Amino acid sequence: MILSADGYPAQTRSVVGVYPITELIITETTTPEQLKGFCFDSPGPTLGFISYTYGMKLRGIASSKPYDFPLGHLKKYKAIVSFENEKLTFSSSHQTLIDTLSEMLGNMSAHSDTQIDYGPTLSRMKKSLDKNGYEDGVRRTLEYIRSGHTYQLNLSTRLSWHCPELNPLALFTTLCREHPAPFYAWLISGQKRILSTSPERFLAVRDGHVLSQPIKGTLRFDVLTPDAHRQLTDSPKESAELSMIVDLVRNDISANCDYGSVHVKNHKSVFAVDNLLQMYADVHGTLRTDKDCLDLFLDAFPGGSITGCPKKSSMEIIERLEPHSRGIYCGSIVIIEDERNMDSSIAIRTATFDMKTHVLDSYAGSGIVVDSDPVREYQETMAKAEKFLALGES
């Protein structure tokens, strides 16, 4: 299930897959050709996720860290329900199923304001990198920057709670209701439940028109004022962060776009989400006729805003500095309709819940550049995690 709230630059349509009929569990041996075969050889859209860890494999970066998720999980469904521009659409070859879904949704609309309690306050949180550990990681990143190994790097920490009474679907609907964002997703993968609340689009392709909307530059606010926008856009540090990543994205998509078609619009635009101002740009291109959207996706994956640049060197340093496996975090939630139509988010502000161990994991990070201050970077990281931190003790 992928939901989208109105009014955001990366707003997309909401899509629900009903009754999965086939699935592809991605492993280390899954090839891009197998991904294409699953997505394109049979009709109907594909929904699911591809993990950051699969992106490491694509880039030739090894990891020995334990990881209990598939590297990705894609599904096709018996029916698709979508909502866009105030219009509800059903797609299925089974008319009786369409009639049943239509009746169910009609009954649900009468109770749409009903809230379900997601459970008690979460237990005490554990961090893979606590305040001192994170700030030390920033200092080590600055050493890598000064020695020329990277010039921007995204460092993250994992936040974990043990919460045996948590209702993860109720938590998802609560977050969706109270913290709207352009890319909400609820996915089921084995015993795992994925709650994604991402503000960031990775790549969209509409009839061959490519759009990426990288976010870099963050300012937390309690009361939004006109000066806040200027404070963010006038910051040399935040501007440098965005410009570096926009340049990386331009290069990442150029190989699969028509020569001369890649261009940037709306550079240093700003939107508000979760009491944060976020700066972004629109990077456009035209998909080459001899390429498909998965060529584009896999050559640009994972998104530059959550690796840093240069990408491979930054990912190698991230692997050394972070004690946790990112897994789905910083991967992507995708809907792939055909060879020239796709939309995808970057799986940040995302949590996973294990139905057997009852552990809820969430993650947060920030982009480090040469003039970063370790204390402020930690504060920015915690600000991005605020809606999950508010669920329990910190």
Short mmCIF file of C-alpha atoms in Angstrom, two decimals:
data_model
loop_
_atom_site.label_atom_id
_atom_site.label_comp_id
_atom_site.label_asym_id
_atom_site.label_seq_id
_atom_site.Cartn_x
_atom_site.Cartn_y
_atom_site.Cartn_z
CA MET A 1 0.00 0.00 0.00
CA ILE A 2 1.45 3.35 -1.07
CA LEU A 3 -0.35 6.49 0.10
CA SER A 4 0.34 10.13 -0.67
CA ALA A 5 -0.86 13.32 0.98
CA ASP A 6 -1.89 16.40 -1.00
CA GLY A 7 0.17 19.52 -1.46
CA TYR A 8 3.73 18.22 -1.68
CA PRO A 9 6.09 18.67 -4.63
CA ALA A 10 6.61 14.88 -4.74
CA GLN A 11 2.90 14.09 -4.33
CA THR A 12 1.97 10.90 -6.11
CA ARG A 13 -1.12 8.75 -6.41
CA SER A 14 -2.20 6.35 -3.68
CA VAL A 15 -2.12 2.67 -4.66
CA VAL A 16 -3.30 -0.47 -2.84
CA GLY A 17 -2.47 -3.99 -4.03
CA VAL A 18 -5.15 -6.59 -3.14
CA TYR A 19 -4.44 -10.34 -2.97
CA PRO A 20 -0.84 -10.94 -4.08
CA ILE A 21 -0.69 -13.53 -6.86
CA THR A 22 3.05 -13.74 -7.44
CA GLU A 23 6.17 -12.43 -5.73
CA LEU A 24 9.92 -12.06 -6.20
CA ILE A 25 12.12 -12.22 -3.12
CA ILE A 26 15.40 -10.55 -4.03
CA THR A 27 18.64 -12.17 -2.88
CA GLU A 28 22.33 -11.55 -3.52
CA THR A 29 22.10 -13.70 -6.64
CA THR A 30 19.10 -11.91 -8.16
CA THR A 31 20.14 -10.24 -11.39
CA PRO A 32 18.75 -7.10 -13.04
CA GLU A 33 17.47 -9.35 -15.85
CA GLN A 34 15.43 -11.37 -13.34
CA LEU A 35 13.98 -8.15 -11.92
CA LYS A 36 12.97 -7.06 -15.41
CA GLY A 37 11.45 -10.46 -16.15
CA PHE A 38 9.28 -10.29 -13.04
CA CYS A 39 8.15 -6.70 -13.66
CA PHE A 40 7.66 -6.72 -17.43
CA ASP A 41 6.86 -10.26 -18.57
CA SER A 42 3.32 -10.26 -17.17
CA PRO A 43 0.73 -7.46 -17.09
CA GLY A 44 -0.09 -5.32 -14.08
CA PRO A 45 1.92 -3.05 -11.82
CA THR A 46 4.60 -4.31 -9.43
CA LEU A 47 4.75 -2.97 -5.85
CA GLY A 48 7.41 -3.50 -3.21
CA PHE A 49 10.85 -2.48 -2.03
CA ILE A 50 14.49 -2.82 -3.05
CA SER A 51 16.92 -2.46 -0.17
CA TYR A 52 20.00 -0.30 0.24
CA THR A 53 21.85 -3.58 0.82
CA TYR A 54 20.99 -4.69 -2.74
CA GLY A 55 22.36 -1.35 -3.88
CA MET A 56 25.64 -2.24 -2.12
CA LYS A 57 25.74 -5.45 -4.16
CA LEU A 58 25.19 -3.48 -7.37
CA ARG A 59 28.15 -1.27 -6.45
CA GLY A 60 30.40 -4.19 -5.52
CA ILE A 61 30.54 -3.35 -1.80
CA ALA A 62 30.69 -6.36 0.52
CA SER A 63 29.24 -6.46 4.03
CA SER A 64 29.54 -9.01 6.83
CA LYS A 65 26.91 -7.37 9.02
CA PRO A 66 23.95 -9.58 10.00
CA TYR A 67 20.76 -8.82 8.09
CA ASP A 68 17.48 -10.73 8.48
CA PHE A 69 15.50 -9.11 5.65
CA PRO A 70 15.32 -10.09 1.99
CA LEU A 71 17.30 -7.69 -0.18
CA GLY A 72 14.02 -6.73 -1.77
CA HIS A 73 10.48 -8.02 -2.12
CA LEU A 74 8.25 -7.32 -5.13
CA LYS A 75 4.66 -8.44 -5.66
CA LYS A 76 1.97 -8.43 -8.32
CA TYR A 77 -1.67 -8.41 -7.26
CA LYS A 78 -5.05 -9.77 -8.29
CA ALA A 79 -6.48 -6.25 -8.07
CA ILE A 80 -5.13 -2.71 -7.81
CA VAL A 81 -7.03 0.16 -6.23
CA SER A 82 -5.67 3.63 -6.97
CA PHE A 83 -6.70 7.15 -6.00
CA GLU A 84 -5.52 10.20 -7.94
CA ASN A 85 -7.02 13.62 -8.66
CA GLU A 86 -10.08 12.84 -6.53
CA LYS A 87 -10.79 9.75 -8.64
CA LEU A 88 -10.93 6.16 -7.37
CA THR A 89 -9.96 3.49 -9.91
CA PHE A 90 -10.16 -0.31 -9.75
CA SER A 91 -8.03 -2.52 -11.97
CA SER A 92 -8.60 -6.26 -12.16
CA SER A 93 -9.75 -8.91 -14.60
CA HIS A 94 -12.12 -10.22 -11.91
CA GLN A 95 -15.34 -8.15 -11.96
CA THR A 96 -16.72 -9.81 -8.83
CA LEU A 97 -13.59 -8.74 -6.94
CA ILE A 98 -14.00 -5.16 -8.17
CA ASP A 99 -17.63 -5.19 -7.00
CA THR A 100 -16.60 -6.54 -3.59
CA LEU A 101 -13.83 -3.96 -3.16
CA SER A 102 -16.14 -1.15 -4.23
CA GLU A 103 -18.69 -2.20 -1.63
CA MET A 104 -16.03 -2.56 1.09
CA LEU A 105 -14.57 0.88 0.43
CA GLY A 106 -18.04 2.39 0.43
CA ASN A 107 -18.68 0.96 3.88
CA MET A 108 -15.24 2.02 5.15
CA SER A 109 -15.74 5.66 4.14
CA ALA A 110 -18.53 5.95 6.71
CA HIS A 111 -16.01 5.10 9.46
CA SER A 112 -12.95 6.87 8.07
CA ASP A 113 -12.46 8.97 11.21
CA THR A 114 -12.23 5.92 13.48
CA GLN A 115 -8.83 5.73 15.19
CA ILE A 116 -7.32 2.50 16.46
CA ASP A 117 -4.94 2.56 19.43
CA TYR A 118 -1.51 1.30 18.37
CA GLY A 119 -0.64 0.17 21.89
CA PRO A 120 1.20 1.45 24.96
CA THR A 121 4.09 3.91 24.93
CA LEU A 122 7.18 2.30 23.48
CA SER A 123 9.88 0.94 25.76
CA ARG A 124 13.23 2.59 26.32
CA MET A 125 15.07 3.12 23.08
CA LYS A 126 18.46 1.74 22.04
CA LYS A 127 20.65 3.49 19.50
CA SER A 128 23.26 1.84 17.31
CA LEU A 129 25.17 5.15 17.49
CA ASP A 130 24.40 7.18 20.62
CA LYS A 131 25.13 10.90 20.86
CA ASN A 132 28.84 10.45 21.53
CA GLY A 133 29.15 7.70 18.93
CA TYR A 134 27.35 9.73 16.28
CA GLU A 135 29.39 12.88 16.92
CA ASP A 136 32.58 10.80 16.76
CA GLY A 137 31.36 9.38 13.45
CA VAL A 138 30.92 12.93 12.14
CA ARG A 139 34.49 13.80 13.20
CA ARG A 140 35.82 10.71 11.44
CA THR A 141 33.80 11.64 8.35
CA LEU A 142 35.41 15.09 8.39
CA GLU A 143 38.82 13.39 8.40
CA TYR A 144 37.77 11.38 5.32
CA ILE A 145 36.59 14.60 3.64
CA ARG A 146 39.86 16.44 4.38
CA SER A 147 41.87 13.49 3.08
CA GLY A 148 39.90 13.51 -0.20
CA HIS A 149 38.02 10.20 0.12
CA THR A 150 34.56 11.84 0.07
CA TYR A 151 33.20 15.37 -0.10
CA GLN A 152 29.75 14.63 1.33
CA LEU A 153 28.57 11.59 3.31
CA ASN A 154 25.27 10.65 4.89
CA LEU A 155 25.76 9.12 8.36
CA SER A 156 22.87 7.40 10.13
CA THR A 157 21.94 5.76 13.42
CA ARG A 158 19.38 3.02 14.13
CA LEU A 159 16.79 3.50 16.89
CA SER A 160 15.23 0.33 18.34
CA TRP A 161 12.38 -0.39 20.75
CA HIS A 162 11.06 -3.70 22.10
CA CYS A 163 7.28 -3.35 22.07
CA PRO A 164 5.40 -6.68 22.29
CA GLU A 165 1.96 -5.03 22.40
CA LEU A 166 2.44 -2.75 19.40
CA ASN A 167 -0.17 -2.83 16.64
CA PRO A 168 2.04 -1.79 13.70
CA LEU A 169 -0.83 -1.17 11.28
CA ALA A 170 -2.54 1.10 13.81
CA LEU A 171 0.77 2.92 14.29
CA PHE A 172 1.04 3.34 10.52
CA THR A 173 -2.45 4.82 10.21
CA THR A 174 -1.77 7.12 13.18
CA LEU A 175 1.45 8.41 11.61
CA CYS A 176 -0.31 8.78 8.28
CA ARG A 177 -3.11 10.79 9.87
CA GLU A 178 -0.92 13.00 12.09
CA HIS A 179 2.21 13.42 9.93
CA PRO A 180 1.20 13.55 6.26
CA ALA A 181 4.00 13.12 3.71
CA PRO A 182 4.29 12.50 -0.04
CA PHE A 183 5.26 8.82 0.24
CA TYR A 184 3.59 6.69 2.89
CA ALA A 185 3.93 2.94 2.43
CA TRP A 186 2.76 -0.14 4.33
CA LEU A 187 4.36 -3.35 3.12
CA ILE A 188 4.37 -6.93 4.39
CA SER A 189 7.45 -9.11 3.88
CA GLY A 190 7.34 -12.40 5.80
CA GLN A 191 7.28 -11.63 9.51
CA LYS A 192 8.33 -8.03 8.87
CA ARG A 193 6.05 -5.01 8.58
CA ILE A 194 7.38 -1.90 6.85
CA LEU A 195 6.12 1.58 7.80
CA SER A 196 7.59 4.16 5.46
CA THR A 197 6.86 7.89 5.86
CA SER A 198 9.21 9.36 3.30
CA PRO A 199 9.23 12.97 2.08
CA GLU A 200 11.59 12.21 -0.83
CA ARG A 201 11.06 11.00 -4.38
CA PHE A 202 13.90 8.95 -5.86
CA LEU A 203 12.86 8.57 -9.50
CA ALA A 204 9.59 8.90 -11.37
CA VAL A 205 9.13 8.02 -15.04
CA ARG A 206 5.92 9.03 -16.84
CA ASP A 207 5.77 7.98 -20.50
CA GLY A 208 9.54 8.32 -20.62
CA HIS A 209 9.77 11.67 -18.82
CA VAL A 210 12.22 11.29 -15.92
CA LEU A 211 11.99 13.27 -12.67
CA SER A 212 14.21 13.01 -9.60
CA GLN A 213 13.71 15.29 -6.58
CA PRO A 214 16.74 15.01 -4.28
CA ILE A 215 16.40 16.61 -0.83
CA LYS A 216 19.38 18.18 0.91
CA GLY A 217 19.27 20.97 3.46
CA THR A 218 17.17 20.76 6.61
CA LEU A 219 15.92 23.33 9.12
CA ARG A 220 13.75 22.45 12.12
CA PHE A 221 11.05 24.94 13.16
CA ASP A 222 8.46 25.26 15.90
CA VAL A 223 6.60 28.17 14.27
CA LEU A 224 7.06 28.62 10.55
CA THR A 225 8.05 32.17 9.59
CA PRO A 226 9.02 33.72 6.23
CA ASP A 227 12.55 34.22 7.56
CA ALA A 228 12.92 30.46 8.04
CA HIS A 229 12.90 29.83 4.29
CA ARG A 230 15.57 32.46 3.76
CA GLN A 231 17.63 31.11 6.66
CA LEU A 232 17.72 27.72 4.93
CA THR A 233 18.29 28.85 1.35
CA ASP A 234 20.94 31.43 2.35
CA SER A 235 23.03 28.88 4.28
CA PRO A 236 26.27 28.17 2.34
CA LYS A 237 26.54 24.76 4.03
CA GLU A 238 22.97 23.64 3.20
CA SER A 239 23.26 25.02 -0.34
CA ALA A 240 26.52 23.14 -0.89
CA GLU A 241 24.89 19.91 0.30
CA LEU A 242 22.06 20.23 -2.22
CA SER A 243 24.26 21.31 -5.14
CA MET A 244 26.66 18.39 -4.66
CA ILE A 245 23.83 15.85 -4.70
CA VAL A 246 21.99 17.46 -7.62
CA ASP A 247 25.20 17.20 -9.63
CA LEU A 248 25.53 13.54 -8.64
CA VAL A 249 21.91 12.79 -9.65
CA ARG A 250 22.42 14.54 -13.01
CA ASN A 251 25.34 12.23 -13.70
CA ASP A 252 23.50 9.14 -12.39
CA ILE A 253 20.55 9.52 -14.77
CA SER A 254 22.43 10.86 -17.79
CA ALA A 255 23.60 7.44 -18.99
CA ASN A 256 19.99 6.35 -19.57
CA CYS A 257 18.59 9.66 -20.82
CA ASP A 258 18.75 11.33 -24.24
CA TYR A 259 21.86 13.40 -24.75
CA GLY A 260 21.21 17.00 -23.72
CA SER A 261 17.84 16.26 -22.10
CA VAL A 262 18.99 16.32 -18.45
CA HIS A 263 18.39 19.67 -16.78
CA VAL A 264 17.60 21.13 -13.35
CA LYS A 265 14.59 23.27 -12.42
CA ASN A 266 13.44 24.83 -9.16
CA HIS A 267 16.87 24.58 -7.54
CA LYS A 268 16.78 25.39 -3.80
CA SER A 269 13.00 25.07 -3.56
CA VAL A 270 11.63 24.50 -0.05
CA PHE A 271 8.71 22.59 1.46
CA ALA A 272 7.67 21.81 5.04
CA VAL A 273 7.11 18.34 6.47
CA ASP A 274 7.24 17.04 10.08
CA ASN A 275 8.23 20.47 11.50
CA LEU A 276 11.19 20.48 9.13
CA LEU A 277 11.92 22.69 6.17
CA GLN A 278 13.49 20.66 3.39
CA MET A 279 15.33 22.01 0.36
CA TYR A 280 15.14 20.20 -2.96
CA ALA A 281 15.51 20.51 -6.72
CA ASP A 282 13.80 18.95 -9.76
CA VAL A 283 16.13 17.03 -12.06
CA HIS A 284 14.48 16.21 -15.41
CA GLY A 285 15.46 14.06 -18.34
CA THR A 286 14.04 11.96 -21.18
CA LEU A 287 14.48 8.19 -20.98
CA ARG A 288 16.29 6.82 -24.03
CA THR A 289 14.09 4.68 -26.28
CA ASP A 290 16.54 1.75 -25.99
CA LYS A 291 16.40 1.83 -22.16
CA ASP A 292 13.65 1.05 -19.63
CA CYS A 293 12.86 2.46 -16.21
CA LEU A 294 14.69 -0.37 -14.42
CA ASP A 295 17.89 0.42 -16.36
CA LEU A 296 17.53 3.94 -15.03
CA PHE A 297 16.63 2.85 -11.51
CA LEU A 298 19.43 0.32 -11.04
CA ASP A 299 22.16 2.54 -12.53
CA ALA A 300 21.23 5.37 -10.16
CA PHE A 301 20.52 3.21 -7.11
CA PRO A 302 20.83 3.87 -4.20
CA GLY A 303 19.90 7.55 -4.30
CA GLY A 304 22.79 9.98 -3.93
CA SER A 305 21.14 12.01 -1.16
CA ILE A 306 21.52 9.10 1.26
CA THR A 307 24.99 7.99 0.24
CA GLY A 308 26.97 11.15 -0.41
CA CYS A 309 29.45 11.64 -3.16
CA PRO A 310 31.40 10.25 -4.83
CA LYS A 311 28.89 7.46 -4.35
CA LYS A 312 30.93 4.28 -4.14
CA SER A 313 33.69 5.70 -1.95
CA SER A 314 31.09 7.25 0.38
CA MET A 315 29.20 3.95 0.63
CA GLU A 316 32.43 2.12 1.53
CA ILE A 317 33.09 4.63 4.33
CA ILE A 318 29.47 4.38 5.53
CA GLU A 319 29.93 0.61 5.78
CA ARG A 320 32.96 1.17 8.03
CA LEU A 321 31.41 3.92 10.22
CA GLU A 322 27.88 2.57 10.81
CA PRO A 323 27.60 -0.46 13.14
CA HIS A 324 24.21 -1.47 11.72
CA SER A 325 23.01 -2.78 8.39
CA ARG A 326 20.75 -0.26 6.65
CA GLY A 327 18.65 -2.90 4.94
CA ILE A 328 15.48 -1.32 3.57
CA TYR A 329 16.38 2.04 5.12
CA CYS A 330 17.75 4.28 2.35
CA GLY A 331 16.55 1.71 -0.19
CA SER A 332 13.44 2.46 -2.22
CA ILE A 333 9.69 1.79 -2.23
CA VAL A 334 8.63 1.33 -5.85
CA ILE A 335 5.64 0.92 -8.12
CA ILE A 336 6.65 -0.22 -11.59
CA GLU A 337 3.85 -0.15 -14.17
CA ASP A 338 5.71 -0.92 -17.39
CA GLU A 339 9.02 -0.20 -19.14
CA ARG A 340 8.41 3.57 -19.27
CA ASN A 341 6.26 4.25 -16.20
CA MET A 342 7.40 4.03 -12.58
CA ASP A 343 7.48 5.98 -9.31
CA SER A 344 9.74 5.45 -6.32
CA SER A 345 10.59 7.01 -2.98
CA ILE A 346 13.78 6.93 -0.97
CA ALA A 347 12.99 4.88 2.14
CA ILE A 348 13.93 7.43 4.79
CA ARG A 349 11.78 8.22 7.87
CA THR A 350 11.05 4.50 7.66
CA ALA A 351 10.54 1.87 10.37
CA THR A 352 10.32 -1.91 10.38
CA PHE A 353 8.50 -4.11 12.89
CA ASP A 354 9.24 -7.80 13.45
CA MET A 355 6.05 -9.69 14.37
CA LYS A 356 8.04 -12.43 16.18
CA THR A 357 10.72 -10.48 18.07
CA HIS A 358 8.44 -7.42 18.50
CA VAL A 359 11.31 -5.04 17.78
CA LEU A 360 10.57 -1.75 16.04
CA ASP A 361 13.58 -0.29 14.22
CA SER A 362 13.71 3.20 12.83
CA TYR A 363 16.63 5.13 11.38
CA ALA A 364 17.75 8.73 10.90
CA GLY A 365 20.80 10.45 9.46
CA SER A 366 22.24 13.67 8.13
CA GLY A 367 24.56 14.78 5.35
CA ILE A 368 28.09 15.68 6.45
CA VAL A 369 30.14 18.27 4.54
CA VAL A 370 33.45 19.93 5.37
CA ASP A 371 31.91 22.69 7.51
CA SER A 372 29.61 20.37 9.47
CA ASP A 373 29.47 20.68 13.24
CA PRO A 374 29.16 17.28 15.00
CA VAL A 375 26.75 18.57 17.67
CA ARG A 376 24.42 20.18 15.12
CA GLU A 377 24.47 17.13 12.86
CA TYR A 378 23.36 14.94 15.77
CA GLN A 379 20.59 17.43 16.58
CA GLU A 380 19.44 17.39 12.94
CA THR A 381 19.39 13.61 12.97
CA MET A 382 17.21 13.50 16.07
CA ALA A 383 14.89 16.15 14.59
CA LYS A 384 14.30 13.87 11.59
CA ALA A 385 13.45 11.00 13.97
CA GLU A 386 11.11 13.14 16.06
CA LYS A 387 7.81 11.54 15.07
CA PHE A 388 9.15 8.13 16.08
CA LEU A 389 10.88 9.46 19.21
CA ALA A 390 7.55 10.93 20.31
CA LEU A 391 6.16 7.39 20.57
CA GLY A 392 8.23 6.49 23.62
CA GLU A 393 11.03 7.26 25.98
CA SER A 394 14.35 8.49 24.58
#
